[in-house]
Each structure stands twice: as C-alpha cells, then as structure tokens.
mmCIF file with all atom_site columns, N, CA and C in Angstrom:
data_model
loop_
_atom_site.group_PDB
_atom_site.id
_atom_site.type_symbol
_atom_site.label_atom_id
_atom_site.label_alt_id
_atom_site.label_comp_id
_atom_site.label_asym_id
_atom_site.label_entity_id
_atom_site.label_seq_id
_atom_site.pdbx_PDB_ins_code
_atom_site.Cartn_x
_atom_site.Cartn_y
_atom_site.Cartn_z
_atom_site.occupancy
_atom_site.B_iso_or_equiv
_atom_site.pdbx_formal_charge
_atom_site.auth_seq_id
_atom_site.auth_comp_id
_atom_site.auth_asym_id
_atom_site.auth_atom_id
_atom_site.pdbx_PDB_model_num
ATOM 1   N N  . ASN A 1 1  ? 0.774   -1.039 0.094  1.00 70.00 ? 13 ASN A N  1
ATOM 2   C CA . ASN A 1 1  ? 0.343   0.051  -0.312 1.00 70.00 ? 13 ASN A CA 1
ATOM 3   C C  . ASN A 1 1  ? 0.425   0.995  0.006  1.00 70.00 ? 13 ASN A C  1
ATOM 4   N N  . PRO A 1 2  ? 0.285   2.039  -0.173 1.00 82.00 ? 14 PRO A N  1
ATOM 5   C CA . PRO A 1 2  ? 1.256   3.519  -0.429 1.00 82.00 ? 14 PRO A CA 1
ATOM 6   C C  . PRO A 1 2  ? 1.332   4.701  0.717  1.00 82.00 ? 14 PRO A C  1
ATOM 7   N N  . MET A 1 3  ? 2.080   5.370  0.883  1.00 90.00 ? 15 MET A N  1
ATOM 8   C CA . MET A 1 3  ? 2.633   5.701  2.437  1.00 90.00 ? 15 MET A CA 1
ATOM 9   C C  . MET A 1 3  ? 1.360   7.465  2.148  1.00 90.00 ? 15 MET A C  1
ATOM 10  N N  . PRO A 1 4  ? 0.609   7.204  2.464  1.00 93.00 ? 16 PRO A N  1
ATOM 11  C CA . PRO A 1 4  ? -0.356  8.380  2.727  1.00 93.00 ? 16 PRO A CA 1
ATOM 12  C C  . PRO A 1 4  ? 0.526   9.478  3.503  1.00 93.00 ? 16 PRO A C  1
ATOM 13  N N  . ILE A 1 5  ? -0.151  10.946 2.423  1.00 96.00 ? 17 ILE A N  1
ATOM 14  C CA . ILE A 1 5  ? 0.126   12.254 3.239  1.00 96.00 ? 17 ILE A CA 1
ATOM 15  C C  . ILE A 1 5  ? -0.400  12.806 2.949  1.00 96.00 ? 17 ILE A C  1
ATOM 16  N N  . ALA A 1 6  ? -0.623  13.446 3.833  1.00 97.00 ? 18 ALA A N  1
ATOM 17  C CA . ALA A 1 6  ? -1.240  14.348 4.319  1.00 97.00 ? 18 ALA A CA 1
ATOM 18  C C  . ALA A 1 6  ? -0.355  16.028 3.805  1.00 97.00 ? 18 ALA A C  1
ATOM 19  N N  . GLU A 1 7  ? -0.757  16.297 3.873  1.00 98.00 ? 19 GLU A N  1
ATOM 20  C CA . GLU A 1 7  ? -0.753  18.804 3.595  1.00 98.00 ? 19 GLU A CA 1
ATOM 21  C C  . GLU A 1 7  ? -1.636  19.529 4.465  1.00 98.00 ? 19 GLU A C  1
ATOM 22  N N  . ILE A 1 8  ? -1.286  19.707 5.263  1.00 97.00 ? 20 ILE A N  1
ATOM 23  C CA . ILE A 1 8  ? -2.363  20.747 5.857  1.00 97.00 ? 20 ILE A CA 1
ATOM 24  C C  . ILE A 1 8  ? -1.526  22.369 6.134  1.00 97.00 ? 20 ILE A C  1
ATOM 25  N N  . LEU A 1 9  ? -2.855  22.912 5.675  1.00 97.00 ? 21 LEU A N  1
ATOM 26  C CA . LEU A 1 9  ? -3.057  24.497 5.921  1.00 97.00 ? 21 LEU A CA 1
ATOM 27  C C  . LEU A 1 9  ? -3.378  25.277 6.438  1.00 97.00 ? 21 LEU A C  1
ATOM 28  N N  . ILE A 1 10 ? -2.597  25.407 7.854  1.00 96.00 ? 22 ILE A N  1
ATOM 29  C CA . ILE A 1 10 ? -3.047  26.423 8.551  1.00 96.00 ? 22 ILE A CA 1
ATOM 30  C C  . ILE A 1 10 ? -2.948  28.515 9.251  1.00 96.00 ? 22 ILE A C  1
ATOM 31  N N  . PHE A 1 11 ? -2.803  29.054 10.123 1.00 94.00 ? 23 PHE A N  1
ATOM 32  C CA . PHE A 1 11 ? -2.644  30.571 9.579  1.00 94.00 ? 23 PHE A CA 1
ATOM 33  C C  . PHE A 1 11 ? -1.799  30.285 11.509 1.00 94.00 ? 23 PHE A C  1
ATOM 34  N N  . GLU A 1 12 ? -0.929  30.058 11.294 1.00 94.00 ? 24 GLU A N  1
ATOM 35  C CA . GLU A 1 12 ? 0.077   30.990 12.299 1.00 94.00 ? 24 GLU A CA 1
ATOM 36  C C  . GLU A 1 12 ? -0.464  31.976 13.317 1.00 94.00 ? 24 GLU A C  1
ATOM 37  N N  . GLY A 1 13 ? 0.874   31.159 14.831 1.00 93.00 ? 25 GLY A N  1
ATOM 38  C CA . GLY A 1 13 ? -0.298  31.324 15.927 1.00 93.00 ? 25 GLY A CA 1
ATOM 39  C C  . GLY A 1 13 ? -0.696  30.233 16.856 1.00 93.00 ? 25 GLY A C  1
ATOM 40  N N  . ARG A 1 14 ? -1.296  28.663 15.998 1.00 95.00 ? 26 ARG A N  1
ATOM 41  C CA . ARG A 1 14 ? -0.759  27.751 17.168 1.00 95.00 ? 26 ARG A CA 1
ATOM 42  C C  . ARG A 1 14 ? 0.395   27.577 18.129 1.00 95.00 ? 26 ARG A C  1
ATOM 43  N N  . SER A 1 15 ? 0.648   26.932 18.394 1.00 97.00 ? 27 SER A N  1
ATOM 44  C CA . SER A 1 15 ? 1.495   26.381 20.067 1.00 97.00 ? 27 SER A CA 1
ATOM 45  C C  . SER A 1 15 ? 1.807   25.307 19.235 1.00 97.00 ? 27 SER A C  1
ATOM 46  N N  . ASP A 1 16 ? 2.966   24.765 19.746 1.00 98.00 ? 28 ASP A N  1
ATOM 47  C CA . ASP A 1 16 ? 3.179   24.024 19.964 1.00 98.00 ? 28 ASP A CA 1
ATOM 48  C C  . ASP A 1 16 ? 2.486   22.341 19.980 1.00 98.00 ? 28 ASP A C  1
ATOM 49  N N  . ASP A 1 17 ? 2.193   22.442 21.220 1.00 98.00 ? 29 ASP A N  1
ATOM 50  C CA . ASP A 1 17 ? 0.807   21.073 21.714 1.00 98.00 ? 29 ASP A CA 1
ATOM 51  C C  . ASP A 1 17 ? 0.051   21.931 20.918 1.00 98.00 ? 29 ASP A C  1
ATOM 52  N N  . GLN A 1 18 ? -0.478  22.899 20.401 1.00 98.00 ? 30 GLN A N  1
ATOM 53  C CA . GLN A 1 18 ? -1.897  21.968 19.107 1.00 98.00 ? 30 GLN A CA 1
ATOM 54  C C  . GLN A 1 18 ? -1.140  22.226 17.877 1.00 98.00 ? 30 GLN A C  1
ATOM 55  N N  . LYS A 1 19 ? -0.012  21.842 17.539 1.00 98.00 ? 31 LYS A N  1
ATOM 56  C CA . LYS A 1 19 ? 0.056   21.566 16.320 1.00 98.00 ? 31 LYS A CA 1
ATOM 57  C C  . LYS A 1 19 ? 0.537   20.314 16.142 1.00 98.00 ? 31 LYS A C  1
ATOM 58  N N  . ARG A 1 20 ? 0.792   19.923 17.213 1.00 98.00 ? 32 ARG A N  1
ATOM 59  C CA . ARG A 1 20 ? 1.151   18.628 17.478 1.00 98.00 ? 32 ARG A CA 1
ATOM 60  C C  . ARG A 1 20 ? -0.548  17.512 17.786 1.00 98.00 ? 32 ARG A C  1
ATOM 61  N N  . ALA A 1 21 ? -0.722  18.147 18.797 1.00 98.00 ? 33 ALA A N  1
ATOM 62  C CA . ALA A 1 21 ? -2.431  17.176 18.308 1.00 98.00 ? 33 ALA A CA 1
ATOM 63  C C  . ALA A 1 21 ? -2.992  17.182 16.783 1.00 98.00 ? 33 ALA A C  1
ATOM 64  N N  . ILE A 1 22 ? -2.696  18.378 16.600 1.00 98.00 ? 34 ILE A N  1
ATOM 65  C CA . ILE A 1 22 ? -3.127  18.093 14.422 1.00 98.00 ? 34 ILE A CA 1
ATOM 66  C C  . ILE A 1 22 ? -2.716  16.853 14.400 1.00 98.00 ? 34 ILE A C  1
ATOM 67  N N  . MET A 1 23 ? -1.596  17.032 14.206 1.00 98.00 ? 35 MET A N  1
ATOM 68  C CA . MET A 1 23 ? -0.877  16.264 13.605 1.00 98.00 ? 35 MET A CA 1
ATOM 69  C C  . MET A 1 23 ? -0.923  14.052 13.914 1.00 98.00 ? 35 MET A C  1
ATOM 70  N N  . ARG A 1 24 ? -1.629  14.448 15.339 1.00 98.00 ? 36 ARG A N  1
ATOM 71  C CA . ARG A 1 24 ? -1.453  13.106 15.984 1.00 98.00 ? 36 ARG A CA 1
ATOM 72  C C  . ARG A 1 24 ? -3.212  12.528 15.641 1.00 98.00 ? 36 ARG A C  1
ATOM 73  N N  . GLU A 1 25 ? -3.976  13.799 15.747 1.00 98.00 ? 37 GLU A N  1
ATOM 74  C CA . GLU A 1 25 ? -5.473  13.307 15.487 1.00 98.00 ? 37 GLU A CA 1
ATOM 75  C C  . GLU A 1 25 ? -5.808  12.783 13.909 1.00 98.00 ? 37 GLU A C  1
ATOM 76  N N  . VAL A 1 26 ? -5.132  14.082 12.382 1.00 98.00 ? 38 VAL A N  1
ATOM 77  C CA . VAL A 1 26 ? -4.960  13.168 11.739 1.00 98.00 ? 38 VAL A CA 1
ATOM 78  C C  . VAL A 1 26 ? -4.378  11.771 11.194 1.00 98.00 ? 38 VAL A C  1
ATOM 79  N N  . THR A 1 27 ? -3.049  11.831 11.935 1.00 98.00 ? 39 THR A N  1
ATOM 80  C CA . THR A 1 27 ? -2.563  10.549 11.971 1.00 98.00 ? 39 THR A CA 1
ATOM 81  C C  . THR A 1 27 ? -3.857  8.948  12.044 1.00 98.00 ? 39 THR A C  1
ATOM 82  N N  . ASP A 1 28 ? -4.230  9.852  13.112 1.00 97.00 ? 40 ASP A N  1
ATOM 83  C CA . ASP A 1 28 ? -4.985  8.137  13.752 1.00 97.00 ? 40 ASP A CA 1
ATOM 84  C C  . ASP A 1 28 ? -6.699  8.598  12.556 1.00 97.00 ? 40 ASP A C  1
ATOM 85  N N  . ALA A 1 29 ? -6.907  9.810  11.977 1.00 97.00 ? 41 ALA A N  1
ATOM 86  C CA . ALA A 1 29 ? -8.153  9.595  10.905 1.00 97.00 ? 41 ALA A CA 1
ATOM 87  C C  . ALA A 1 29 ? -8.214  8.635  9.815  1.00 97.00 ? 41 ALA A C  1
ATOM 88  N N  . LEU A 1 30 ? -6.335  9.306  9.464  1.00 96.00 ? 42 LEU A N  1
ATOM 89  C CA . LEU A 1 30 ? -6.253  8.228  7.692  1.00 96.00 ? 42 LEU A CA 1
ATOM 90  C C  . LEU A 1 30 ? -5.608  6.922  8.550  1.00 96.00 ? 42 LEU A C  1
ATOM 91  N N  . ALA A 1 31 ? -5.238  6.511  10.137 1.00 96.00 ? 43 ALA A N  1
ATOM 92  C CA . ALA A 1 31 ? -5.332  5.267  9.545  1.00 96.00 ? 43 ALA A CA 1
ATOM 93  C C  . ALA A 1 31 ? -6.399  4.012  10.374 1.00 96.00 ? 43 ALA A C  1
ATOM 94  N N  . ARG A 1 32 ? -7.496  5.228  10.843 1.00 96.00 ? 44 ARG A N  1
ATOM 95  C CA . ARG A 1 32 ? -8.803  4.314  10.446 1.00 96.00 ? 44 ARG A CA 1
ATOM 96  C C  . ARG A 1 32 ? -9.815  4.146  9.198  1.00 96.00 ? 44 ARG A C  1
ATOM 97  N N  . SER A 1 33 ? -9.736  5.930  8.759  1.00 96.00 ? 45 SER A N  1
ATOM 98  C CA . SER A 1 33 ? -10.506 5.873  7.297  1.00 96.00 ? 45 SER A CA 1
ATOM 99  C C  . SER A 1 33 ? -9.253  4.955  5.696  1.00 96.00 ? 45 SER A C  1
ATOM 100 N N  . MET A 1 34 ? -8.102  4.734  6.273  1.00 94.00 ? 46 MET A N  1
ATOM 101 C CA . MET A 1 34 ? -6.757  3.898  4.853  1.00 94.00 ? 46 MET A CA 1
ATOM 102 C C  . MET A 1 34 ? -6.806  3.023  5.525  1.00 94.00 ? 46 MET A C  1
ATOM 103 N N  . ASP A 1 35 ? -7.662  2.368  6.904  1.00 93.00 ? 47 ASP A N  1
ATOM 104 C CA . ASP A 1 35 ? -6.327  1.631  7.115  1.00 93.00 ? 47 ASP A CA 1
ATOM 105 C C  . ASP A 1 35 ? -4.824  1.011  7.158  1.00 93.00 ? 47 ASP A C  1
ATOM 106 N N  . ALA A 1 36 ? -4.931  2.110  7.233  1.00 93.00 ? 48 ALA A N  1
ATOM 107 C CA . ALA A 1 36 ? -2.943  2.192  7.227  1.00 93.00 ? 48 ALA A CA 1
ATOM 108 C C  . ALA A 1 36 ? -2.100  2.662  8.883  1.00 93.00 ? 48 ALA A C  1
ATOM 109 N N  . GLU A 1 37 ? -1.612  2.308  8.595  1.00 95.00 ? 49 GLU A N  1
ATOM 110 C CA . GLU A 1 37 ? -0.250  1.637  9.698  1.00 95.00 ? 49 GLU A CA 1
ATOM 111 C C  . GLU A 1 37 ? 0.670   3.228  10.267 1.00 95.00 ? 49 GLU A C  1
ATOM 112 N N  . PRO A 1 38 ? -0.170  3.375  11.736 1.00 96.00 ? 50 PRO A N  1
ATOM 113 C CA . PRO A 1 38 ? 0.126   5.121  11.306 1.00 96.00 ? 50 PRO A CA 1
ATOM 114 C C  . PRO A 1 38 ? 1.473   5.251  11.288 1.00 96.00 ? 50 PRO A C  1
ATOM 115 N N  . GLU A 1 39 ? 2.592   3.652  11.271 1.00 96.00 ? 51 GLU A N  1
ATOM 116 C CA . GLU A 1 39 ? 3.945   4.641  11.181 1.00 96.00 ? 51 GLU A CA 1
ATOM 117 C C  . GLU A 1 39 ? 3.883   4.983  10.057 1.00 96.00 ? 51 GLU A C  1
ATOM 118 N N  . ARG A 1 40 ? 3.318   4.688  8.430  1.00 96.00 ? 52 ARG A N  1
ATOM 119 C CA . ARG A 1 40 ? 3.738   5.246  7.079  1.00 96.00 ? 52 ARG A CA 1
ATOM 120 C C  . ARG A 1 40 ? 3.411   6.622  6.662  1.00 96.00 ? 52 ARG A C  1
ATOM 121 N N  . ILE A 1 41 ? 2.010   6.545  7.779  1.00 97.00 ? 53 ILE A N  1
ATOM 122 C CA . ILE A 1 41 ? 1.403   8.567  7.508  1.00 97.00 ? 53 ILE A CA 1
ATOM 123 C C  . ILE A 1 41 ? 2.441   8.881  7.678  1.00 97.00 ? 53 ILE A C  1
ATOM 124 N N  . ARG A 1 42 ? 2.594   9.605  6.817  1.00 97.00 ? 54 ARG A N  1
ATOM 125 C CA . ARG A 1 42 ? 2.775   11.407 6.785  1.00 97.00 ? 54 ARG A CA 1
ATOM 126 C C  . ARG A 1 42 ? 1.900   12.617 6.770  1.00 97.00 ? 54 ARG A C  1
ATOM 127 N N  . VAL A 1 43 ? 2.837   13.530 7.879  1.00 98.00 ? 55 VAL A N  1
ATOM 128 C CA . VAL A 1 43 ? 1.989   14.470 8.263  1.00 98.00 ? 55 VAL A CA 1
ATOM 129 C C  . VAL A 1 43 ? 2.231   15.398 7.405  1.00 98.00 ? 55 VAL A C  1
ATOM 130 N N  . ILE A 1 44 ? 1.869   16.869 6.698  1.00 98.00 ? 56 ILE A N  1
ATOM 131 C CA . ILE A 1 44 ? 2.934   17.721 6.531  1.00 98.00 ? 56 ILE A CA 1
ATOM 132 C C  . ILE A 1 44 ? 1.832   19.448 7.124  1.00 98.00 ? 56 ILE A C  1
ATOM 133 N N  . LEU A 1 45 ? 2.383   19.668 8.080  1.00 97.00 ? 57 LEU A N  1
ATOM 134 C CA . LEU A 1 45 ? 2.374   22.037 8.151  1.00 97.00 ? 57 LEU A CA 1
ATOM 135 C C  . LEU A 1 45 ? 2.560   22.234 7.608  1.00 97.00 ? 57 LEU A C  1
ATOM 136 N N  . LYS A 1 46 ? 1.590   23.099 7.443  1.00 97.00 ? 58 LYS A N  1
ATOM 137 C CA . LYS A 1 46 ? 2.881   24.644 7.100  1.00 97.00 ? 58 LYS A CA 1
ATOM 138 C C  . LYS A 1 46 ? 1.626   25.794 7.775  1.00 97.00 ? 58 LYS A C  1
ATOM 139 N N  . GLU A 1 47 ? 2.642   25.930 8.004  1.00 97.00 ? 59 GLU A N  1
ATOM 140 C CA . GLU A 1 47 ? 1.886   27.862 8.211  1.00 97.00 ? 59 GLU A CA 1
ATOM 141 C C  . GLU A 1 47 ? 1.857   28.896 7.522  1.00 97.00 ? 59 GLU A C  1
ATOM 142 N N  . ILE A 1 48 ? 0.908   29.915 7.732  1.00 96.00 ? 60 ILE A N  1
ATOM 143 C CA . ILE A 1 48 ? 0.688   30.888 6.830  1.00 96.00 ? 60 ILE A CA 1
ATOM 144 C C  . ILE A 1 48 ? 0.426   31.754 7.637  1.00 96.00 ? 60 ILE A C  1
ATOM 145 N N  . PRO A 1 49 ? 1.346   32.447 7.099  1.00 96.00 ? 61 PRO A N  1
ATOM 146 C CA . PRO A 1 49 ? 1.278   34.391 7.999  1.00 96.00 ? 61 PRO A CA 1
ATOM 147 C C  . PRO A 1 49 ? 0.380   35.026 7.241  1.00 96.00 ? 61 PRO A C  1
ATOM 148 N N  . THR A 1 50 ? -0.349  35.153 8.058  1.00 92.00 ? 62 THR A N  1
ATOM 149 C CA . THR A 1 50 ? -1.746  35.806 8.570  1.00 92.00 ? 62 THR A CA 1
ATOM 150 C C  . THR A 1 50 ? -1.642  37.129 6.948  1.00 92.00 ? 62 THR A C  1
ATOM 151 N N  . ASN A 1 51 ? -0.441  37.630 7.037  1.00 93.00 ? 63 ASN A N  1
ATOM 152 C CA . ASN A 1 51 ? -0.277  38.708 5.518  1.00 93.00 ? 63 ASN A CA 1
ATOM 153 C C  . ASN A 1 51 ? 0.216   37.758 4.582  1.00 93.00 ? 63 ASN A C  1
ATOM 154 N N  . HIS A 1 52 ? 0.362   37.001 4.380  1.00 94.00 ? 64 HIS A N  1
ATOM 155 C CA . HIS A 1 52 ? 0.783   36.856 3.193  1.00 94.00 ? 64 HIS A CA 1
ATOM 156 C C  . HIS A 1 52 ? -0.999  35.761 2.979  1.00 94.00 ? 64 HIS A C  1
ATOM 157 N N  . PHE A 1 53 ? -2.418  36.119 3.083  1.00 92.00 ? 65 PHE A N  1
ATOM 158 C CA . PHE A 1 53 ? -3.348  35.621 2.493  1.00 92.00 ? 65 PHE A CA 1
ATOM 159 C C  . PHE A 1 53 ? -4.267  36.435 3.131  1.00 92.00 ? 65 PHE A C  1
ATOM 160 N N  . SER A 1 54 ? -5.621  36.738 1.789  1.00 91.00 ? 66 SER A N  1
ATOM 161 C CA . SER A 1 54 ? -6.063  37.744 1.848  1.00 91.00 ? 66 SER A CA 1
ATOM 162 C C  . SER A 1 54 ? -8.131  37.624 1.441  1.00 91.00 ? 66 SER A C  1
ATOM 163 N N  . VAL A 1 55 ? -9.086  38.108 2.277  1.00 89.00 ? 67 VAL A N  1
ATOM 164 C CA . VAL A 1 55 ? -10.144 37.715 0.952  1.00 89.00 ? 67 VAL A CA 1
ATOM 165 C C  . VAL A 1 55 ? -10.656 38.882 0.633  1.00 89.00 ? 67 VAL A C  1
ATOM 166 N N  . ALA A 1 56 ? -11.174 38.637 -0.393 1.00 89.00 ? 68 ALA A N  1
ATOM 167 C CA . ALA A 1 56 ? -11.433 40.353 -1.326 1.00 89.00 ? 68 ALA A CA 1
ATOM 168 C C  . ALA A 1 56 ? -10.810 41.023 -0.890 1.00 89.00 ? 68 ALA A C  1
ATOM 169 N N  . GLY A 1 57 ? -9.166  40.225 -1.598 1.00 92.00 ? 69 GLY A N  1
ATOM 170 C CA . GLY A 1 57 ? -8.613  41.265 -1.663 1.00 92.00 ? 69 GLY A CA 1
ATOM 171 C C  . GLY A 1 57 ? -7.152  42.094 -0.407 1.00 92.00 ? 69 GLY A C  1
ATOM 172 N N  . VAL A 1 58 ? -8.037  41.966 0.836  1.00 91.00 ? 70 VAL A N  1
ATOM 173 C CA . VAL A 1 58 ? -7.929  42.190 1.902  1.00 91.00 ? 70 VAL A CA 1
ATOM 174 C C  . VAL A 1 58 ? -6.712  40.903 2.511  1.00 91.00 ? 70 VAL A C  1
ATOM 175 N N  . SER A 1 59 ? -5.425  42.327 3.719  1.00 92.00 ? 71 SER A N  1
ATOM 176 C CA . SER A 1 59 ? -5.535  40.253 4.183  1.00 92.00 ? 71 SER A CA 1
ATOM 177 C C  . SER A 1 59 ? -5.758  40.289 5.546  1.00 92.00 ? 71 SER A C  1
ATOM 178 N N  . ILE A 1 60 ? -5.083  38.366 5.814  1.00 90.00 ? 72 ILE A N  1
ATOM 179 C CA . ILE A 1 60 ? -5.996  38.558 6.959  1.00 90.00 ? 72 ILE A CA 1
ATOM 180 C C  . ILE A 1 60 ? -6.444  39.289 8.593  1.00 90.00 ? 72 ILE A C  1
ATOM 181 N N  . ALA A 1 61 ? -4.375  39.479 8.213  1.00 92.00 ? 73 ALA A N  1
ATOM 182 C CA . ALA A 1 61 ? -3.789  40.839 10.047 1.00 92.00 ? 73 ALA A CA 1
ATOM 183 C C  . ALA A 1 61 ? -4.681  41.713 9.725  1.00 92.00 ? 73 ALA A C  1
ATOM 184 N N  . ASP A 1 62 ? -4.968  42.468 8.537  1.00 93.00 ? 74 ASP A N  1
ATOM 185 C CA . ASP A 1 62 ? -5.234  43.652 8.133  1.00 93.00 ? 74 ASP A CA 1
ATOM 186 C C  . ASP A 1 62 ? -6.870  43.888 8.605  1.00 93.00 ? 74 ASP A C  1
ATOM 187 N N  . SER A 1 63 ? -7.741  42.349 8.281  1.00 91.00 ? 75 SER A N  1
ATOM 188 C CA . SER A 1 63 ? -8.763  43.302 8.849  1.00 91.00 ? 75 SER A CA 1
ATOM 189 C C  . SER A 1 63 ? -9.218  42.293 9.957  1.00 91.00 ? 75 SER A C  1
ATOM 190 N N  . ARG A 1 64 ? -7.975  41.702 11.292 1.00 89.00 ? 76 ARG A N  1
ATOM 191 C CA . ARG A 1 64 ? -7.694  41.122 12.614 1.00 89.00 ? 76 ARG A CA 1
ATOM 192 C C  . ARG A 1 64 ? -7.834  42.740 13.265 1.00 89.00 ? 76 ARG A C  1
ATOM 193 N N  . ALA A 1 65 ? -6.057  43.184 12.381 1.00 92.00 ? 77 ALA A N  1
ATOM 194 C CA . ALA A 1 65 ? -6.207  44.278 12.732 1.00 92.00 ? 77 ALA A CA 1
ATOM 195 C C  . ALA A 1 65 ? -7.204  45.986 12.965 1.00 92.00 ? 77 ALA A C  1
ATOM 196 N N  . ALA A 1 66 ? -8.293  45.937 11.840 1.00 92.00 ? 78 ALA A N  1
ATOM 197 C CA . ALA A 1 66 ? -9.913  46.370 11.445 1.00 92.00 ? 78 ALA A CA 1
ATOM 198 C C  . ALA A 1 66 ? -10.619 46.292 12.538 1.00 92.00 ? 78 ALA A C  1
ATOM 199 N N  . GLY A 1 67 ? -10.643 44.800 13.301 1.00 90.00 ? 79 GLY A N  1
ATOM 200 C CA . GLY A 1 67 ? -11.287 45.341 13.896 1.00 90.00 ? 79 GLY A CA 1
ATOM 201 C C  . GLY A 1 67 ? -12.524 43.386 13.121 1.00 90.00 ? 79 GLY A C  1
ATOM 202 N N  . ASN A 1 68 ? -12.268 43.649 12.148 1.00 85.00 ? 80 ASN A N  1
ATOM 203 C CA . ASN A 1 68 ? -13.088 43.141 11.082 1.00 85.00 ? 80 ASN A CA 1
ATOM 204 C C  . ASN A 1 68 ? -12.921 41.093 10.443 1.00 85.00 ? 80 ASN A C  1
ATOM 205 N N  . PRO A 1 69 ? -12.514 40.197 11.504 1.00 78.00 ? 81 PRO A N  1
ATOM 206 C CA . PRO A 1 69 ? -11.969 39.376 10.716 1.00 78.00 ? 81 PRO A CA 1
ATOM 207 C C  . PRO A 1 69 ? -12.712 38.501 9.739  1.00 78.00 ? 81 PRO A C  1
ATOM 208 N N  . PRO A 1 70 ? -13.065 38.109 8.753  1.00 75.00 ? 82 PRO A N  1
ATOM 209 C CA . PRO A 1 70 ? -12.707 37.230 6.782  1.00 75.00 ? 82 PRO A CA 1
ATOM 210 C C  . PRO A 1 70 ? -14.171 37.300 7.821  1.00 75.00 ? 82 PRO A C  1
ATOM 211 N N  . GLY A 1 71 ? -15.115 36.831 6.039  1.00 66.00 ? 83 GLY A N  1
ATOM 212 C CA . GLY A 1 71 ? -16.423 35.610 6.779  1.00 66.00 ? 83 GLY A CA 1
ATOM 213 C C  . GLY A 1 71 ? -17.321 36.648 7.652  1.00 66.00 ? 83 GLY A C  1
ATOM 214 N N  . LYS A 1 72 ? -17.422 37.680 8.377  1.00 64.00 ? 84 LYS A N  1
ATOM 215 C CA . LYS A 1 72 ? -18.179 38.315 9.574  1.00 64.00 ? 84 LYS A CA 1
ATOM 216 C C  . LYS A 1 72 ? -18.204 39.481 8.628  1.00 64.00 ? 84 LYS A C  1
ATOM 217 N N  . LYS A 1 73 ? -19.794 39.235 8.600  1.00 57.00 ? 85 LYS A N  1
ATOM 218 C CA . LYS A 1 73 ? -20.527 40.382 8.394  1.00 57.00 ? 85 LYS A CA 1
ATOM 219 C C  . LYS A 1 73 ? -21.112 42.121 8.754  1.00 57.00 ? 85 LYS A C  1
#
C-alpha cells in the first residue's frame, strides 16, 4: 500500500501543543479511514503568515487589525 501523506495549511499562531495534536489526530483519522499503519503516515503542517493570505483583497492580518475578521459582516 502507498504511504498516505496529508498536507495541511493553517494560519500562524497556534501553539506547539496544538500543532502536535493536529498531526496526531490527522494520523489517527487516516489510519482508521485508510486502514493504514500509523508508522507509514506522513503529515506536513504548513503555517501561513496572516499577511500572506487575503479575502476580497484584504489580508487576514489587516482584517484582524481593523477588528473585521474575514467571513463576518
């Protein structure tokens, strides 16, 4: 069986404990759903700076600074 690889993008700012939990829980979910051995599963976690992502042309960092989180009206 091929080695499952999950790539996950998250915004920066999560603690190391939170990132470890994400990787552990994704590994567990893939092991269950794909009947894969956890030792064969790879998880790549990429953090995106909030000034490198925008909604409607406004960066997440700028939206947060203005007190206007994206997706809220």
